[in-house]
């Protein structure tokens, strides 16, 4: 699928897959900074893109940053609607309660997946069809 983008910061590499078959494009920080424990910050990525109708972007954490440093995304996954044309930003958070996390301009901070979406039409009804699960919610399937 072809997706048009505008590089807002020409000093950064274009968003790219690292390996053939990767699902997510790496997003790089357009600025450097430090996140203190439990601090969050909106980090620009230096580009904008035109996601086609019928698709959306999901901004997801990088597993290595999460596992090694406790870095995640506040609203993971972040959702980019197809109509948005502004700069892509990542709402990073440092979940490590003891150590600050410093990142430099150009560091890979998140990933972007483009996924197909489906338009739905909601129908208000007084009763929903039965299912095996029913209304059992959080934790209803147990741990084991």
mmCIF file of C-alpha atoms in Angstrom:
data_model
loop_
_atom_site.group_PDB
_atom_site.id
_atom_site.type_symbol
_atom_site.label_atom_id
_atom_site.label_comp_id
_atom_site.label_asym_id
_atom_site.label_seq_id
_atom_site.Cartn_x
_atom_site.Cartn_y
_atom_site.Cartn_z
ATOM 1 C CA UNK A 1 0.000 0.000 0.000
ATOM 2 C CA UNK A 2 1.324 3.435 -0.887
ATOM 3 C CA UNK A 3 1.101 6.086 1.843
ATOM 4 C CA UNK A 4 2.153 9.688 1.286
ATOM 5 C CA UNK A 5 4.120 11.463 3.985
ATOM 6 C CA UNK A 6 5.824 14.809 4.494
ATOM 7 C CA UNK A 7 9.199 14.891 6.233
ATOM 8 C CA UNK A 8 8.964 17.889 8.584
ATOM 9 C CA UNK A 9 12.486 17.418 9.954
ATOM 10 C CA UNK A 10 14.882 16.651 7.099
ATOM 11 C CA UNK A 11 17.657 15.710 9.538
ATOM 12 C CA UNK A 12 15.782 12.555 10.581
ATOM 13 C CA UNK A 13 15.543 9.343 8.571
ATOM 14 C CA UNK A 14 12.144 8.572 7.078
ATOM 15 C CA UNK A 15 9.975 6.156 9.068
ATOM 16 C CA UNK A 16 11.017 2.649 8.035
ATOM 17 C CA UNK A 17 10.786 -1.048 8.737
ATOM 18 C CA UNK A 18 14.004 -2.460 10.194
ATOM 19 C CA UNK A 19 13.581 -5.987 8.832
ATOM 20 C CA UNK A 20 11.572 -7.494 5.954
ATOM 21 C CA UNK A 21 8.245 -8.682 7.324
ATOM 22 C CA UNK A 22 8.188 -6.276 10.284
ATOM 23 C CA UNK A 23 4.683 -5.086 11.174
ATOM 24 C CA UNK A 24 5.666 -1.686 12.581
ATOM 25 C CA UNK A 25 7.528 1.279 11.153
ATOM 26 C CA UNK A 26 10.011 2.721 13.611
ATOM 27 C CA UNK A 27 9.186 6.220 14.863
ATOM 28 C CA UNK A 28 12.074 8.463 15.879
ATOM 29 C CA UNK A 29 12.171 11.346 18.324
ATOM 30 C CA UNK A 30 12.494 14.744 16.641
ATOM 31 C CA UNK A 31 13.836 16.139 19.931
ATOM 32 C CA UNK A 32 15.857 14.815 22.831
ATOM 33 C CA UNK A 33 14.872 14.874 26.463
ATOM 34 C CA UNK A 34 14.748 13.153 29.805
ATOM 35 C CA UNK A 35 11.722 11.511 31.376
ATOM 36 C CA UNK A 36 11.892 11.395 35.145
ATOM 37 C CA UNK A 37 10.188 8.482 36.922
ATOM 38 C CA UNK A 38 6.450 8.490 36.117
ATOM 39 C CA UNK A 39 6.820 11.570 33.905
ATOM 40 C CA UNK A 40 5.083 11.712 30.532
ATOM 41 C CA UNK A 41 5.818 13.873 27.501
ATOM 42 C CA UNK A 42 4.425 14.369 24.013
ATOM 43 C CA UNK A 43 7.378 13.755 21.675
ATOM 44 C CA UNK A 44 7.198 14.900 18.019
ATOM 45 C CA UNK A 45 8.434 12.504 15.319
ATOM 46 C CA UNK A 46 9.255 14.981 12.537
ATOM 47 C CA UNK A 47 6.794 13.835 9.871
ATOM 48 C CA UNK A 48 3.131 13.841 8.893
ATOM 49 C CA UNK A 49 1.333 11.273 6.776
ATOM 50 C CA UNK A 50 -1.890 10.706 4.873
ATOM 51 C CA UNK A 51 -3.356 7.407 6.004
ATOM 52 C CA UNK A 52 -5.872 6.302 3.352
ATOM 53 C CA UNK A 53 -9.589 6.057 4.125
ATOM 54 C CA UNK A 54 -10.423 2.609 5.456
ATOM 55 C CA UNK A 55 -7.185 2.453 7.442
ATOM 56 C CA UNK A 56 -5.851 3.766 10.761
ATOM 57 C CA UNK A 57 -2.467 4.068 12.417
ATOM 58 C CA UNK A 58 -1.684 2.455 15.758
ATOM 59 C CA UNK A 59 1.269 3.875 17.689
ATOM 60 C CA UNK A 60 2.622 1.124 19.900
ATOM 61 C CA UNK A 61 5.487 0.850 22.406
ATOM 62 C CA UNK A 62 8.846 -0.669 21.483
ATOM 63 C CA UNK A 63 9.241 -3.899 23.415
ATOM 64 C CA UNK A 64 12.937 -3.308 24.156
ATOM 65 C CA UNK A 65 12.321 0.114 25.703
ATOM 66 C CA UNK A 66 9.478 -1.325 27.768
ATOM 67 C CA UNK A 67 11.442 -4.331 29.020
ATOM 68 C CA UNK A 68 14.765 -2.592 29.655
ATOM 69 C CA UNK A 69 13.685 0.885 30.772
ATOM 70 C CA UNK A 70 9.963 0.827 31.608
ATOM 71 C CA UNK A 71 9.148 3.188 28.727
ATOM 72 C CA UNK A 72 5.655 2.932 27.315
ATOM 73 C CA UNK A 73 2.980 5.043 25.689
ATOM 74 C CA UNK A 74 0.338 6.687 27.867
ATOM 75 C CA UNK A 75 -2.555 5.837 25.546
ATOM 76 C CA UNK A 76 -1.134 2.620 24.080
ATOM 77 C CA UNK A 77 -1.970 2.068 21.413
ATOM 78 C CA UNK A 78 -2.295 5.621 20.198
ATOM 79 C CA UNK A 79 -4.808 5.939 17.373
ATOM 80 C CA UNK A 80 -4.215 8.008 14.229
ATOM 81 C CA UNK A 81 -7.377 8.470 12.182
ATOM 82 C CA UNK A 82 -7.174 8.580 8.396
ATOM 83 C CA UNK A 83 -8.247 12.235 8.311
ATOM 84 C CA UNK A 84 -5.399 13.494 10.531
ATOM 85 C CA UNK A 85 -2.661 15.381 8.673
ATOM 86 C CA UNK A 86 -0.619 16.884 11.514
ATOM 87 C CA UNK A 87 2.755 15.840 12.862
ATOM 88 C CA UNK A 88 2.900 12.348 14.322
ATOM 89 C CA UNK A 89 3.542 12.543 18.073
ATOM 90 C CA UNK A 90 4.123 9.915 20.743
ATOM 91 C CA UNK A 91 2.895 10.318 24.316
ATOM 92 C CA UNK A 92 5.811 8.610 26.108
ATOM 93 C CA UNK A 93 5.766 7.708 29.787
ATOM 94 C CA UNK A 94 8.521 6.465 32.087
ATOM 95 C CA UNK A 95 6.990 3.746 34.261
ATOM 96 C CA UNK A 96 10.254 3.059 36.085
ATOM 97 C CA UNK A 97 9.766 4.372 39.600
ATOM 98 C CA UNK A 98 13.477 4.933 40.270
ATOM 99 C CA UNK A 99 15.451 5.804 37.138
ATOM 100 C CA UNK A 100 15.133 8.656 34.667
ATOM 101 C CA UNK A 101 15.250 7.805 30.965
ATOM 102 C CA UNK A 102 17.154 10.011 28.529
ATOM 103 C CA UNK A 103 16.556 9.884 24.784
ATOM 104 C CA UNK A 104 18.295 11.721 21.965
ATOM 105 C CA UNK A 105 16.974 13.217 18.769
ATOM 106 C CA UNK A 106 16.801 10.399 16.233
ATOM 107 C CA UNK A 107 16.288 7.607 18.783
ATOM 108 C CA UNK A 108 13.626 5.041 17.932
ATOM 109 C CA UNK A 109 10.877 5.591 20.513
ATOM 110 C CA UNK A 110 7.795 3.768 19.189
ATOM 111 C CA UNK A 111 6.358 1.877 16.249
ATOM 112 C CA UNK A 112 3.549 2.640 13.820
ATOM 113 C CA UNK A 113 1.274 -0.033 12.413
ATOM 114 C CA UNK A 114 -1.193 0.754 9.642
ATOM 115 C CA UNK A 115 -4.293 -1.419 9.938
ATOM 116 C CA UNK A 116 -7.480 -1.851 7.947
ATOM 117 C CA UNK A 117 -10.648 -0.543 9.605
ATOM 118 C CA UNK A 118 -14.310 -1.289 9.064
ATOM 119 C CA UNK A 119 -17.168 1.201 9.263
ATOM 120 C CA UNK A 120 -19.981 -0.109 11.423
ATOM 121 C CA UNK A 121 -23.602 0.843 11.926
ATOM 122 C CA UNK A 122 -24.861 0.510 15.498
ATOM 123 C CA UNK A 123 -28.390 -0.798 16.091
ATOM 124 C CA UNK A 124 -29.992 -0.042 19.457
ATOM 125 C CA UNK A 125 -31.841 -3.076 20.788
ATOM 126 C CA UNK A 126 -33.375 -4.018 24.115
ATOM 127 C CA UNK A 127 -31.672 -7.436 24.119
ATOM 128 C CA UNK A 128 -28.354 -8.736 22.852
ATOM 129 C CA UNK A 129 -27.872 -12.256 21.502
ATOM 130 C CA UNK A 130 -26.656 -14.827 24.034
ATOM 131 C CA UNK A 131 -22.982 -15.901 24.139
ATOM 132 C CA UNK A 132 -20.960 -18.398 26.166
ATOM 133 C CA UNK A 133 -19.252 -15.582 28.073
ATOM 134 C CA UNK A 134 -22.317 -13.439 28.662
ATOM 135 C CA UNK A 135 -21.673 -10.356 30.813
ATOM 136 C CA UNK A 136 -18.729 -11.842 32.755
ATOM 137 C CA UNK A 137 -15.986 -9.210 32.572
ATOM 138 C CA UNK A 138 -12.542 -8.426 33.953
ATOM 139 C CA UNK A 139 -10.824 -11.491 35.404
ATOM 140 C CA UNK A 140 -13.706 -13.831 34.662
ATOM 141 C CA UNK A 141 -11.508 -16.369 32.865
ATOM 142 C CA UNK A 142 -9.165 -16.730 35.846
ATOM 143 C CA UNK A 143 -5.377 -16.976 35.942
ATOM 144 C CA UNK A 144 -4.772 -20.713 35.305
#
